[in-house]
Coordinates of C-alpha atoms in Angstrom, one line a residue:
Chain A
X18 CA 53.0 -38.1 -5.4
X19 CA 50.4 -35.9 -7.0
X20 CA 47.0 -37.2 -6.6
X21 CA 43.9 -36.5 -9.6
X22 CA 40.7 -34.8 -8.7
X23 CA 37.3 -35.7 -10.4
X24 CA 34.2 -33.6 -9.5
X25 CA 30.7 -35.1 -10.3
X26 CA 27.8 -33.0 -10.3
X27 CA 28.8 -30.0 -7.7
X28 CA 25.8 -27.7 -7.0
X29 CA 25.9 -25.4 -4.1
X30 CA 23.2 -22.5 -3.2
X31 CA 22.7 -20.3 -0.4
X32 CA 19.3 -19.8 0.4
X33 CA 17.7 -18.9 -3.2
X34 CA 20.4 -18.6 -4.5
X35 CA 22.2 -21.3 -7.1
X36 CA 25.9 -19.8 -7.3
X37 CA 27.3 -23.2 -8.8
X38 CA 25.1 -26.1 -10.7
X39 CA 25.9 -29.4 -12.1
X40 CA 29.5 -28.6 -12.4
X41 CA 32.2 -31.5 -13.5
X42 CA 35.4 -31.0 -13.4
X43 CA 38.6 -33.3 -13.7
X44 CA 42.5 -32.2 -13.2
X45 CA 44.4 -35.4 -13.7
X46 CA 47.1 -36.5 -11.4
X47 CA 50.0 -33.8 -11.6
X48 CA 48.6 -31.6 -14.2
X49 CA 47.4 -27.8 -14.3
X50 CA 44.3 -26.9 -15.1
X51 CA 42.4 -23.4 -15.2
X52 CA 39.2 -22.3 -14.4
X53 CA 38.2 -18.7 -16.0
X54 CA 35.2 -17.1 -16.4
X55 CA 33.6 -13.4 -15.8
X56 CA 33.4 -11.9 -12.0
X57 CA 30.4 -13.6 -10.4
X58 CA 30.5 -17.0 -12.4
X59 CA 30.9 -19.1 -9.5
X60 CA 34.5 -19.8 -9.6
X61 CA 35.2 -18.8 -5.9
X62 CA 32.6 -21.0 -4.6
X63 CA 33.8 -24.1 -6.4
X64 CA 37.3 -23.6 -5.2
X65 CA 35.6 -23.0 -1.6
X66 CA 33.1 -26.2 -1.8
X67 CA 36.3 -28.0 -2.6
X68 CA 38.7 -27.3 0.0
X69 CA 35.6 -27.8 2.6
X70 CA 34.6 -24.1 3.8
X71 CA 31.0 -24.6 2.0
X72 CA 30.5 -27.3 4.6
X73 CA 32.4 -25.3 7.4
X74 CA 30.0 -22.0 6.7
X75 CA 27.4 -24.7 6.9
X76 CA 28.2 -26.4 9.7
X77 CA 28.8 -23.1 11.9
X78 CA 25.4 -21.4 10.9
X79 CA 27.1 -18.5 9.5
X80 CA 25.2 -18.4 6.6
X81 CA 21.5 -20.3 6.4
X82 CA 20.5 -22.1 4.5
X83 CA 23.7 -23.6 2.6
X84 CA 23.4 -26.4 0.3
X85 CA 26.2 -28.7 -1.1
X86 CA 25.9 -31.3 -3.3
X87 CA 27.6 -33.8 -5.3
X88 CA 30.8 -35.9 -5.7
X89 CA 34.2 -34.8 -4.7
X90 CA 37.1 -37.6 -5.3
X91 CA 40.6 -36.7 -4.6
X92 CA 42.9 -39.7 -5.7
X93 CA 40.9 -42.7 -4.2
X94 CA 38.9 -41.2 -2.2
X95 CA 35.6 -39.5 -1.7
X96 CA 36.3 -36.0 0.3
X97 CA 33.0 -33.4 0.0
X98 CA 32.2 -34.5 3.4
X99 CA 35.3 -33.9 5.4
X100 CA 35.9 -30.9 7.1
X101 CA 38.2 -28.4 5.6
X102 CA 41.4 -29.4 7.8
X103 CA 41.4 -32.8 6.6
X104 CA 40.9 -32.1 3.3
X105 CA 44.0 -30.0 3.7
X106 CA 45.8 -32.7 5.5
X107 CA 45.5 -35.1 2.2
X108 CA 47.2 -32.8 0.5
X109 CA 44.2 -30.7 -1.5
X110 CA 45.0 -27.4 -0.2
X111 CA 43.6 -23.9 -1.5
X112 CA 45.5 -20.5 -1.3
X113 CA 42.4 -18.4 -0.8
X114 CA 40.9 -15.4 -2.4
X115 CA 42.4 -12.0 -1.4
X116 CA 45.8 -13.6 -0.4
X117 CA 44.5 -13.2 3.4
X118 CA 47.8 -13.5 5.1
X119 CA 47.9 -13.7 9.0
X120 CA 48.7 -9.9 8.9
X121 CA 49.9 -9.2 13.0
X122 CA 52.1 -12.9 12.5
X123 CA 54.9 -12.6 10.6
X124 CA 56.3 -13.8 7.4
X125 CA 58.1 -16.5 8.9
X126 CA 55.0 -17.1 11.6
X127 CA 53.0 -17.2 8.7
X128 CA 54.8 -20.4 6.7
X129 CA 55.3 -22.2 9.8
X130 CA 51.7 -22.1 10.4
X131 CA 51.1 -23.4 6.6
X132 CA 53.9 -26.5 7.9
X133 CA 51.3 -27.1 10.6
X134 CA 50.3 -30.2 10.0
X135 CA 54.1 -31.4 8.8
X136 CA 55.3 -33.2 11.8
X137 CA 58.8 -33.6 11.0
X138 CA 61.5 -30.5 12.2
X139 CA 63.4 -31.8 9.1
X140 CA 60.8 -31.8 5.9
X141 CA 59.2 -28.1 7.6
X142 CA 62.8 -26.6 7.3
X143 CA 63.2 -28.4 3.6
X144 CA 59.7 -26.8 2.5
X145 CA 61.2 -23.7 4.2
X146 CA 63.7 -23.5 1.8
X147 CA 62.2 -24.6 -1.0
X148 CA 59.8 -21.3 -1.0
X149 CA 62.1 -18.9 0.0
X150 CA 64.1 -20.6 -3.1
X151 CA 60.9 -19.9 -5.2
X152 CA 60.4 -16.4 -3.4
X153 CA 63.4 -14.9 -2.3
X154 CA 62.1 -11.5 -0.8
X155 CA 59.9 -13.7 1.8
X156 CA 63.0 -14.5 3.4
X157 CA 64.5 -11.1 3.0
X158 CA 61.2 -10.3 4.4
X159 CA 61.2 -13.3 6.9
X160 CA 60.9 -11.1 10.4
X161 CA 58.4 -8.5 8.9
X162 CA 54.7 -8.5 10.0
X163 CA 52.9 -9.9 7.0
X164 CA 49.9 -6.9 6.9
X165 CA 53.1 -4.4 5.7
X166 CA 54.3 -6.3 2.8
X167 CA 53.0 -5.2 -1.0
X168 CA 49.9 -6.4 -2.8
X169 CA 52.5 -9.0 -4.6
X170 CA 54.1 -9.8 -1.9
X171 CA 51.1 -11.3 0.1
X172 CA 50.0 -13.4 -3.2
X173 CA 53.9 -14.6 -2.9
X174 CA 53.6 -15.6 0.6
X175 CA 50.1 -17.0 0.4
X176 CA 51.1 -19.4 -2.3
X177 CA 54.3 -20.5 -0.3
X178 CA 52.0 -21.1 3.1
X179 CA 50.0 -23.2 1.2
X180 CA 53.1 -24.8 -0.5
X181 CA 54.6 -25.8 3.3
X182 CA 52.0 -28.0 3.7
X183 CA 52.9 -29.8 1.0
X184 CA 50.1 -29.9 -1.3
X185 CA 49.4 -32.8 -4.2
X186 CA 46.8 -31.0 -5.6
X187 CA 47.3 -26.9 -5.1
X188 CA 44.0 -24.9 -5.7
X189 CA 44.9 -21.2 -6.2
X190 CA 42.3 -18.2 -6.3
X191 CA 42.3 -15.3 -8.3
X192 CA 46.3 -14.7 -8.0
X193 CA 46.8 -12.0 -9.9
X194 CA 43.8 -9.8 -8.2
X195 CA 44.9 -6.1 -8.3
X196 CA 48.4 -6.8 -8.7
X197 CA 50.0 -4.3 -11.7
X198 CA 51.3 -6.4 -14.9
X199 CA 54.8 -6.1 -14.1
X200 CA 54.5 -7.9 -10.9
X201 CA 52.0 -10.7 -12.4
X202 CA 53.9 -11.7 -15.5
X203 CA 56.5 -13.2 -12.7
X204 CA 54.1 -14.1 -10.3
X205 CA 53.2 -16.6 -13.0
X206 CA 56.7 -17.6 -14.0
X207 CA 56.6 -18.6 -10.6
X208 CA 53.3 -20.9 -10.6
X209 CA 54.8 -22.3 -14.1
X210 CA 57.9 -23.1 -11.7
X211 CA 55.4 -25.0 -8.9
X212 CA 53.9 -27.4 -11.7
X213 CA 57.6 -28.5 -12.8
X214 CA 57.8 -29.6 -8.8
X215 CA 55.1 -32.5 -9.5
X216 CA 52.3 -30.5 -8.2
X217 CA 49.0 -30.4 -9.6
X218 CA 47.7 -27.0 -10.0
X219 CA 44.0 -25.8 -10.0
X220 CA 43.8 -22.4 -10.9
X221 CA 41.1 -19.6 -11.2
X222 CA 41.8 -16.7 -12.9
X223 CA 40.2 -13.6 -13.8
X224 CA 42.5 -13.1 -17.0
X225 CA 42.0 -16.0 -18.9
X226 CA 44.8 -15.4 -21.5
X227 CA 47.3 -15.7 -18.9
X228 CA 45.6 -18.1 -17.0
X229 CA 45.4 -20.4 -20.1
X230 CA 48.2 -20.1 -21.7
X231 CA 49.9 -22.1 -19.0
X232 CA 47.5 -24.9 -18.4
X233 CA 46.9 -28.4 -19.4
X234 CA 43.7 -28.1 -19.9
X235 CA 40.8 -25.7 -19.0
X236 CA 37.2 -24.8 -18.0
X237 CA 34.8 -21.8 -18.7
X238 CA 32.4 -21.4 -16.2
X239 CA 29.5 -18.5 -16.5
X240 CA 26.7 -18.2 -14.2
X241 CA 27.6 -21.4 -11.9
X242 CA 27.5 -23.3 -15.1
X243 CA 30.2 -25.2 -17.3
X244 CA 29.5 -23.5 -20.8
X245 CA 32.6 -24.6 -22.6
X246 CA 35.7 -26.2 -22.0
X247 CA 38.8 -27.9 -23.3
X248 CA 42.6 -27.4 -25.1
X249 CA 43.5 -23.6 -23.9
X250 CA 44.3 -23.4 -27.6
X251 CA 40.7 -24.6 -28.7
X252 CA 39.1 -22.5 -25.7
X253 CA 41.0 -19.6 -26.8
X254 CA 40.4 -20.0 -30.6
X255 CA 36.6 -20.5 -30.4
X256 CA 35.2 -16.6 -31.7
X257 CA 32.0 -17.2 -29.1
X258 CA 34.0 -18.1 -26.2
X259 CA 36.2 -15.4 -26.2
X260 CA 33.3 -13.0 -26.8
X261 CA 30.3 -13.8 -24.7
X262 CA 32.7 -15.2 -21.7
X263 CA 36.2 -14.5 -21.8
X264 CA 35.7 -10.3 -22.4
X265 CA 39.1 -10.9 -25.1
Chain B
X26 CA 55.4 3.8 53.2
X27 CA 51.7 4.2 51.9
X28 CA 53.4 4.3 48.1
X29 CA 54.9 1.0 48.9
X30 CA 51.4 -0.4 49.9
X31 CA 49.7 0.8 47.0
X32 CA 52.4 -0.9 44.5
X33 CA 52.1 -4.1 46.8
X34 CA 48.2 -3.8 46.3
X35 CA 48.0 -3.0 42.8
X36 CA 51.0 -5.1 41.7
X37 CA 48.9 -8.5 43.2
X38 CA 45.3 -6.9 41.8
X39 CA 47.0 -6.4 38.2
X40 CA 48.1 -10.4 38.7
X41 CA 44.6 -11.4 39.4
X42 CA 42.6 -9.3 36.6
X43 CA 45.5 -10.0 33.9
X44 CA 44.2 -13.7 34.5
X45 CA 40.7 -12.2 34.1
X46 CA 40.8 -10.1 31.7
X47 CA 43.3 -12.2 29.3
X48 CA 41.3 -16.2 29.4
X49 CA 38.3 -13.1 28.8
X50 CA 39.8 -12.4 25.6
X51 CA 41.5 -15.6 24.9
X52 CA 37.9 -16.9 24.8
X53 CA 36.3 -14.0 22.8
X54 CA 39.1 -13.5 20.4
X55 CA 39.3 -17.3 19.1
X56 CA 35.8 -18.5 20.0
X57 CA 34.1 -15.3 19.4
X58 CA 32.1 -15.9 22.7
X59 CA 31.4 -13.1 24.8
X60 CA 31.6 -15.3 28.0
X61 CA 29.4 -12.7 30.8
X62 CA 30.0 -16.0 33.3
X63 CA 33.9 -15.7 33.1
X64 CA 34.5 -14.3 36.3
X65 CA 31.8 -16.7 38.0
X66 CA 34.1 -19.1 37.5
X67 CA 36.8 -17.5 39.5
X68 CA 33.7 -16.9 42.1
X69 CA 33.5 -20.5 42.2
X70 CA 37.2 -21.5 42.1
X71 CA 37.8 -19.2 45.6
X72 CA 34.4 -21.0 47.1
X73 CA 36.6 -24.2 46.3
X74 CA 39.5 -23.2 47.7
X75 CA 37.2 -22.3 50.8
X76 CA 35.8 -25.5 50.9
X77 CA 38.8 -27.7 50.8
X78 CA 40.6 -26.1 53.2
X79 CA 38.4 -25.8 55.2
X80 CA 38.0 -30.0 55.1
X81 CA 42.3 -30.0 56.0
X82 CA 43.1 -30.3 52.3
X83 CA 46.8 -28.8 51.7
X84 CA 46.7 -25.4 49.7
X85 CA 48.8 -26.7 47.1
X86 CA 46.3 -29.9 46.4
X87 CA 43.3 -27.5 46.9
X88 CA 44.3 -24.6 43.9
X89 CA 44.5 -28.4 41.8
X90 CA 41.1 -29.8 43.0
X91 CA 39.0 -26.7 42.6
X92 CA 40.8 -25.9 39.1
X93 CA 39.9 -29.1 38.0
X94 CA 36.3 -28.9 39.3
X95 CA 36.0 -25.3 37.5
X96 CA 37.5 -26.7 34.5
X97 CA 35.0 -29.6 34.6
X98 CA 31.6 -27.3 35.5
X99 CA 32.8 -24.8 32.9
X100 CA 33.1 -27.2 29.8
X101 CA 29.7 -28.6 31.0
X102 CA 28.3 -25.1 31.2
X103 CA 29.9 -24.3 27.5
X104 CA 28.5 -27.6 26.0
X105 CA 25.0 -27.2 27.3
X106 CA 24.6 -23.4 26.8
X107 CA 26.7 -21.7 24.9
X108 CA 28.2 -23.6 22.1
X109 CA 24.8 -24.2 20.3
X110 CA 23.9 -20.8 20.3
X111 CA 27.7 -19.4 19.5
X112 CA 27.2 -17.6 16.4
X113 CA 24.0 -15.3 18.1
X114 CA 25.5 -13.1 19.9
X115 CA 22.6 -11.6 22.1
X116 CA 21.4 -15.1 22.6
X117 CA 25.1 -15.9 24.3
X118 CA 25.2 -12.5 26.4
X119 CA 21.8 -13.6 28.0
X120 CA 23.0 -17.5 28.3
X121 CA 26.1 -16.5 29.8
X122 CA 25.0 -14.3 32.6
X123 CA 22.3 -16.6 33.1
X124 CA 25.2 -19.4 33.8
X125 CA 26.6 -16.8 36.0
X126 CA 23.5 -16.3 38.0
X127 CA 23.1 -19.6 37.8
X128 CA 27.0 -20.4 39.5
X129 CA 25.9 -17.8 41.9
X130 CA 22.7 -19.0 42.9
X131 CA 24.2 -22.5 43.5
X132 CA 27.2 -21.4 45.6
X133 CA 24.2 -19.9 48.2
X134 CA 22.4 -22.9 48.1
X135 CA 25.3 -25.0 49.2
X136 CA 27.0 -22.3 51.4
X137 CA 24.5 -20.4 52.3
X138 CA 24.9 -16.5 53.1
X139 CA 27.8 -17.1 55.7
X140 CA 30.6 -15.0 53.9
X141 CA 34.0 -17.1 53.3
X142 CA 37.7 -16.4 55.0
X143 CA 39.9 -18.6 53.8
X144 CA 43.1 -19.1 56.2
X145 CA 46.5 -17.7 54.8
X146 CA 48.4 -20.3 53.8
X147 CA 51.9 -18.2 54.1
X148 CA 51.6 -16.4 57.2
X149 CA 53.6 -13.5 58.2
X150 CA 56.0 -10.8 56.2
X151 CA 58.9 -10.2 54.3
X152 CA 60.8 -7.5 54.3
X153 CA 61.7 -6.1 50.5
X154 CA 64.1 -2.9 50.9
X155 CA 62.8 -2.7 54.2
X156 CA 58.9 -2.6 53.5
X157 CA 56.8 -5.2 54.8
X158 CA 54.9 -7.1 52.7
X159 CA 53.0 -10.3 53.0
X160 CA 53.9 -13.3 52.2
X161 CA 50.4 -14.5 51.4
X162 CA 50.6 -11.0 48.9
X163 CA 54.0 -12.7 47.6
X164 CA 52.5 -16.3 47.0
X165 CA 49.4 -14.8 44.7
X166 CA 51.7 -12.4 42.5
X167 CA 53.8 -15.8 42.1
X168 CA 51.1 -17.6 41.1
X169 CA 49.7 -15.1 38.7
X170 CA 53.0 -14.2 37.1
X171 CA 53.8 -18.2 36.8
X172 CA 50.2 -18.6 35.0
X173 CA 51.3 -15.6 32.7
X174 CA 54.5 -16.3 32.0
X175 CA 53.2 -19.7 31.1
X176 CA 50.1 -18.4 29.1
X177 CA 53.0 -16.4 27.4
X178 CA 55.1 -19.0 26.5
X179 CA 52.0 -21.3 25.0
X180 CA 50.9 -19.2 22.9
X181 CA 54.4 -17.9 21.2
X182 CA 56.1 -20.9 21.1
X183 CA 54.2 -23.8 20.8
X184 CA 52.1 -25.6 18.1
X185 CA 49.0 -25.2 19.8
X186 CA 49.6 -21.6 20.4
X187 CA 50.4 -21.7 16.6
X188 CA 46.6 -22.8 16.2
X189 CA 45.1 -20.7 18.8
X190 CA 46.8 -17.5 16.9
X191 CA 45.9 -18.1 13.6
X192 CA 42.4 -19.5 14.7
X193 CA 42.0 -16.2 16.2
X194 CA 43.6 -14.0 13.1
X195 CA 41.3 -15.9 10.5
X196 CA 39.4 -19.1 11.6
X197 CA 39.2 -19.9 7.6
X198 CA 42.8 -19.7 6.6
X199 CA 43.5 -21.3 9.9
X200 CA 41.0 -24.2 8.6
X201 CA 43.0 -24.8 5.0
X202 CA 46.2 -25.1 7.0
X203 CA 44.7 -28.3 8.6
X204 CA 43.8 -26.7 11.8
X205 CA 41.1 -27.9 13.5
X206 CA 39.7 -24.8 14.4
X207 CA 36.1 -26.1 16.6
X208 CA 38.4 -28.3 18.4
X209 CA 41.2 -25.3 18.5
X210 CA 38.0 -23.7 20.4
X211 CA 36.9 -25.8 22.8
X212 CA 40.6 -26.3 24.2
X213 CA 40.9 -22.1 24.7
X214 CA 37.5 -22.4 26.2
X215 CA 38.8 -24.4 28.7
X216 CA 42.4 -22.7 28.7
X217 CA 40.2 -19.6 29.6
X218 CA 38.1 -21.2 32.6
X219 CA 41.3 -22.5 34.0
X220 CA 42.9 -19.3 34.2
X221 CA 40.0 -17.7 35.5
X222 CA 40.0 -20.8 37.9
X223 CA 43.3 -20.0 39.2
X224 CA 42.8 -15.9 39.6
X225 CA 40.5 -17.3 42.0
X226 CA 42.3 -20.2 43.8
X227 CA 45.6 -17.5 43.9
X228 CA 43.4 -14.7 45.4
X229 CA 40.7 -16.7 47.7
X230 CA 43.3 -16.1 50.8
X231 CA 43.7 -12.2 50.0
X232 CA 39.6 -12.0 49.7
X233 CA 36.2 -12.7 51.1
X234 CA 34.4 -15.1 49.6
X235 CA 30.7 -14.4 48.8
X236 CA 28.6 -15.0 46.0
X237 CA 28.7 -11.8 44.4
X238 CA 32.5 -11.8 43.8
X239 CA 32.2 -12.2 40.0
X240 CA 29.9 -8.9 39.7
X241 CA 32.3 -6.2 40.0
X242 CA 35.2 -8.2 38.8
X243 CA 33.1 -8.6 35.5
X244 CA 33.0 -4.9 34.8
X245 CA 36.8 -5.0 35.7
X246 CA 37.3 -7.7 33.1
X247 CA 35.3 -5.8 30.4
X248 CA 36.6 -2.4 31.2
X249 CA 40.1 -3.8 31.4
X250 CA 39.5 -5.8 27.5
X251 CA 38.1 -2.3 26.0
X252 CA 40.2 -0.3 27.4
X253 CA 43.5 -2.9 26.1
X254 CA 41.6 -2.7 22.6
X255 CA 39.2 -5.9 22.4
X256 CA 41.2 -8.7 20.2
X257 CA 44.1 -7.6 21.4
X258 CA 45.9 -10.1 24.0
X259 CA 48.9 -7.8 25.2
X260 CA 46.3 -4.9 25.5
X261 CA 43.9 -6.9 27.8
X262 CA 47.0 -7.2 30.0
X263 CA 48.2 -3.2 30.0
X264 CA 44.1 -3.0 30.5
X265 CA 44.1 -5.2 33.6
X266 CA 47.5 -3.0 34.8
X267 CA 46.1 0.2 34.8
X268 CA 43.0 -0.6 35.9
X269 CA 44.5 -2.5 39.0
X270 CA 46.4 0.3 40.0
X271 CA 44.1 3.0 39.4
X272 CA 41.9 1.1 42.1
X273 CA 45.0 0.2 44.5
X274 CA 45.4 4.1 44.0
X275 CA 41.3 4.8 44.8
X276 CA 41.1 2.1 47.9
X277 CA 44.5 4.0 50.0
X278 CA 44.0 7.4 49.3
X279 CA 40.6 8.3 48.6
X280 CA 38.2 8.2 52.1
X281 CA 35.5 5.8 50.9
X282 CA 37.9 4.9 48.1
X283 CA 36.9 1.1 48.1
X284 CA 33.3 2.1 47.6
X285 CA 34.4 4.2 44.6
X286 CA 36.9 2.1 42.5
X287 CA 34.5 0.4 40.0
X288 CA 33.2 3.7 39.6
X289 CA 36.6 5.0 39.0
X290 CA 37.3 2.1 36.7
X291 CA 34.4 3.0 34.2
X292 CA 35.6 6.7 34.4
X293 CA 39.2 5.9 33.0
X294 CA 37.5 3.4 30.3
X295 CA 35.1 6.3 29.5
X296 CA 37.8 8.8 29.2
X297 CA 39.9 6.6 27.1
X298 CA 37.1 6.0 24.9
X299 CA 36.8 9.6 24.2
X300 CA 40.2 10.0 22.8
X301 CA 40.8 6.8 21.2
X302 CA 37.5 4.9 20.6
X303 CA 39.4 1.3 19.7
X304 CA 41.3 1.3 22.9
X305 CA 45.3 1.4 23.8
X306 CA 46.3 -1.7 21.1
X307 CA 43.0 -1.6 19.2
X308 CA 44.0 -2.4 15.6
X309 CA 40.8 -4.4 16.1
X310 CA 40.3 -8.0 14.8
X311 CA 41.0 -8.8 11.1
X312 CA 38.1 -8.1 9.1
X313 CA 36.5 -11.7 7.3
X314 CA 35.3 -9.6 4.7

């Protein structure tokens, strides 16, 4: 069911600009690994060139001057050059940055459109279930418009749109952005909850404690670069990481 | 009596420019095109409707004929000059009403300046509550409430309307859900040249056809989006209402009137601008940033 990710040599600039270089990364088949570093480190963009909206911003000349390269395999297969809805479709999906729920479609609107490429009436409704199992309040909150629900409550729906699609591999940004600590300590007894499903998680965090402490395994990435990475315990015991990098 | 007229009148106007005005922001609001040759294609739709009739087609196999034809120039005009140049917006306000003029141009050339009547197809009247109103009148607000009932029902309950709303909201997100938003794109394109297609296949027997038809119903079309809020569907629609009626209003009972009602269209968009610079439903479109 889960599916392993190995990343070979990721670079990606825009214009002048090198925001990620040489980056390897490896989450094996069902496990949950996490990505920290300081704001600006590149983190975003990896998660971005992964899911395929590097090459979308490319291919729409939105931005000039974009370059992607390097080898993305997701189970058997070679992805960085698909476009971002069939990278979604095998299962590699990312719950973006900044929540950014489909504000004026609501709650509901919003998870069917994360089922949209699950064909069957049946396995949408199961999904269905299984998130508002994981998040109760989104079907409390099912018929509300999704711009008025709390800072937490967006991250909670986000994650369950991208869960509806039924992701092997789940790729989540920065969850617990500007969300107070009473709200993100469950928010993450939640995400521990997703990787006892079978799911692989890919996770980039801002607060590396928390983000570590429930990985597998993890990276430190500082200036588009890999400068340290293995156990959580090891990356969170070494005096230099947790210094120059990790602000702890 | 007059009353009656002017409901009849603006009640079959608001049907045609709510087909305008709403493929207008279909288009703009998921493709992010500012299309200034929109209403050239209803121009050209009525010319078709003028033509085949005119040959003995049936109305019913014309309105299909000419829609497809509009369809079919309109994706042509898209692919060749707009969609390479989609993300530069001045580049597509020029290319656009250059395919306009373009349309225009080419409709004199085949027709030449011989203006267009089109034979009613439902002769005669009806009497509602014991006005008489035309059953040619009747037949275009059927048509235009059938294409916006069906528009309606698309877009809220279907999968592709699914994909055309969220490809709207955020073309990203829409992306990671699997959507394939370009292709999403090019089928409201068409969706939006279709309806603008039948405005002008509904209308052609209410109107004369001529090659300048698209001008003023252009201005309509923007005033009526800006005014409704541009993004905003529902408020394109109230947009095309009140602007339909404000000129049914002009045309009876002002002396001149019909010489006046773009004029007065731009004064109401003007004055709502004053009080409420986003327009009627303007919460605007989602920021990407």
């Amino acid at each position: 069911m889960a599916e392993g990710l190995r990343v070979q040599g990721l670079s990606v600039s825009y214009g002048p600009a090198l925001i990620v270089h040489e980056v390897d990364l490896e989450v094996g088949a069902g496990a949950t690994v996490s990505v920290v570093g300081p704001n600006g480190a590149g983190k975003t963009t990896v998660l971005r060139a992964l899911s395929g909206l590097v090459l979308w911003e490319k291919s729409s000349s939105r931005q000039a001057g974009v370059q992607l390269v390097g080898e993305v395999w997701f189970g058997q297969e070679r992805v960085d050059h698909l476009p971002a809805h069939q990278i979604a479709s095998r299962g590699l999906i990312l719950c973006p940055e900044r929540r950014r729920p489909f504000r004026e479609m609501t709650v509901e609107e919003n998870l069917q459109a994360g089922a949209y490429l699950v064909r069957s009436r049946k396995v949408a409704q199961q999904r269905m279930a299984e998130v508002c199992r994981l998040f109760p309040v989104l079907r409390e909150r099912g018929r509300q418009r999704a711009g008025t629900l709390s800072g937490g409550e967006q991250q909670m729906l986000a994650i369950g749109r991208a869960l509806m699609g039924g992701p092997k591999l789940l790729m989540i940004d920065e969850p617990s952005t500007g969300l107070a600590p009473l709200v993100k300590q469950p928010l993450f007894a939640r995400i521990r909850e997703i990787k006892t499903l079978g799911i692989g998680i890919l996770l980039v965090e801002q607060d590396a404690e928390l983000a570590l402490s429930m990985a597998d395994s993890g990276y430190v990435l500082s200036q588009g670069r890999v400068v340290a990475q293995g156990s959580p315990a090891e990356l969170l015991a070494d005096e230099v990481v947790r210094r120059s990098y990790l602000g702890l | 009596m007059i009353f009656a007229d002017i409901l009849i009148d603006g009640l079959v106007r608001s049907g045609v420019y709510a087909m305008l005005a709403l493929g207008f922001a279909l288009v703009f609001g998921v493709g992010r095109v500012l299309n200034l040759a929109h209403t050239a294609f209803f121009m050209v739709a009525s010319y078709g409707i003028f033509y085949f009739v005119g040959i003995g087609t049936g109305m019913p196999l014309a309105i299909v004929l000419s829609s497809i034809g509009v369809v079919a120039v309109g994706l042509l005009l898209y692919k060749l000059f707009l969609e390479s140049v989609r993300e530069m917006e001045a580049t597509v306000l020029i290319a656009s009403l250059a395919s306009a003029v373009l349309l225009q141009e080419l409709m004199l050339l085949f027709f030449g300046r011989q203006y267009g009547r089109v034979p009613e197809v439902f002769s005669g009247f009806t009497r509602i509550l014991g006005v008489r109103v035309g059953n040619q009148e009747l037949a275009t607000l059927a048509l235009a409430v059938l294409c916006l009932v069906g528009m309606w029902v698309l877009l809220s309950r279907t999968r592709l309307g699914l994909a055309i709303r969220t490809s709207a909201q955020d073309p990203e997100v829409a992306n990671l859900m699997g959507i394939n938003v370009s292709r999403v794109v090019q089928v409201v394109v068409a969706l939006g040249i279709l309806l603008a297609a039948l405005a002008g296949a509904a209308v052609a027997p209410l109107i004369t056809v001529e090659p300048h038809l698209w001008m003023d119903r252009l201005v309509i079309v923007l005033a009526a989006v800006v005014l409704g809020g541009l993004g905003s569907l529902k408020g394109s629609i109230l947009g095309a209402v009140i602007l339909a009626f404000a000129e049914a209003f002009v045309v009876f009972l002002l002396p001149g009137g019909s010489y006046l009602r773009t004029a007065v269209a731009m004064a109401i968009m003007l004055g709502v601008f004053l009080a409420r610079p986003e327009g009627l439903f303007g919460a605007g479109i989602e920021e990407e940033s």
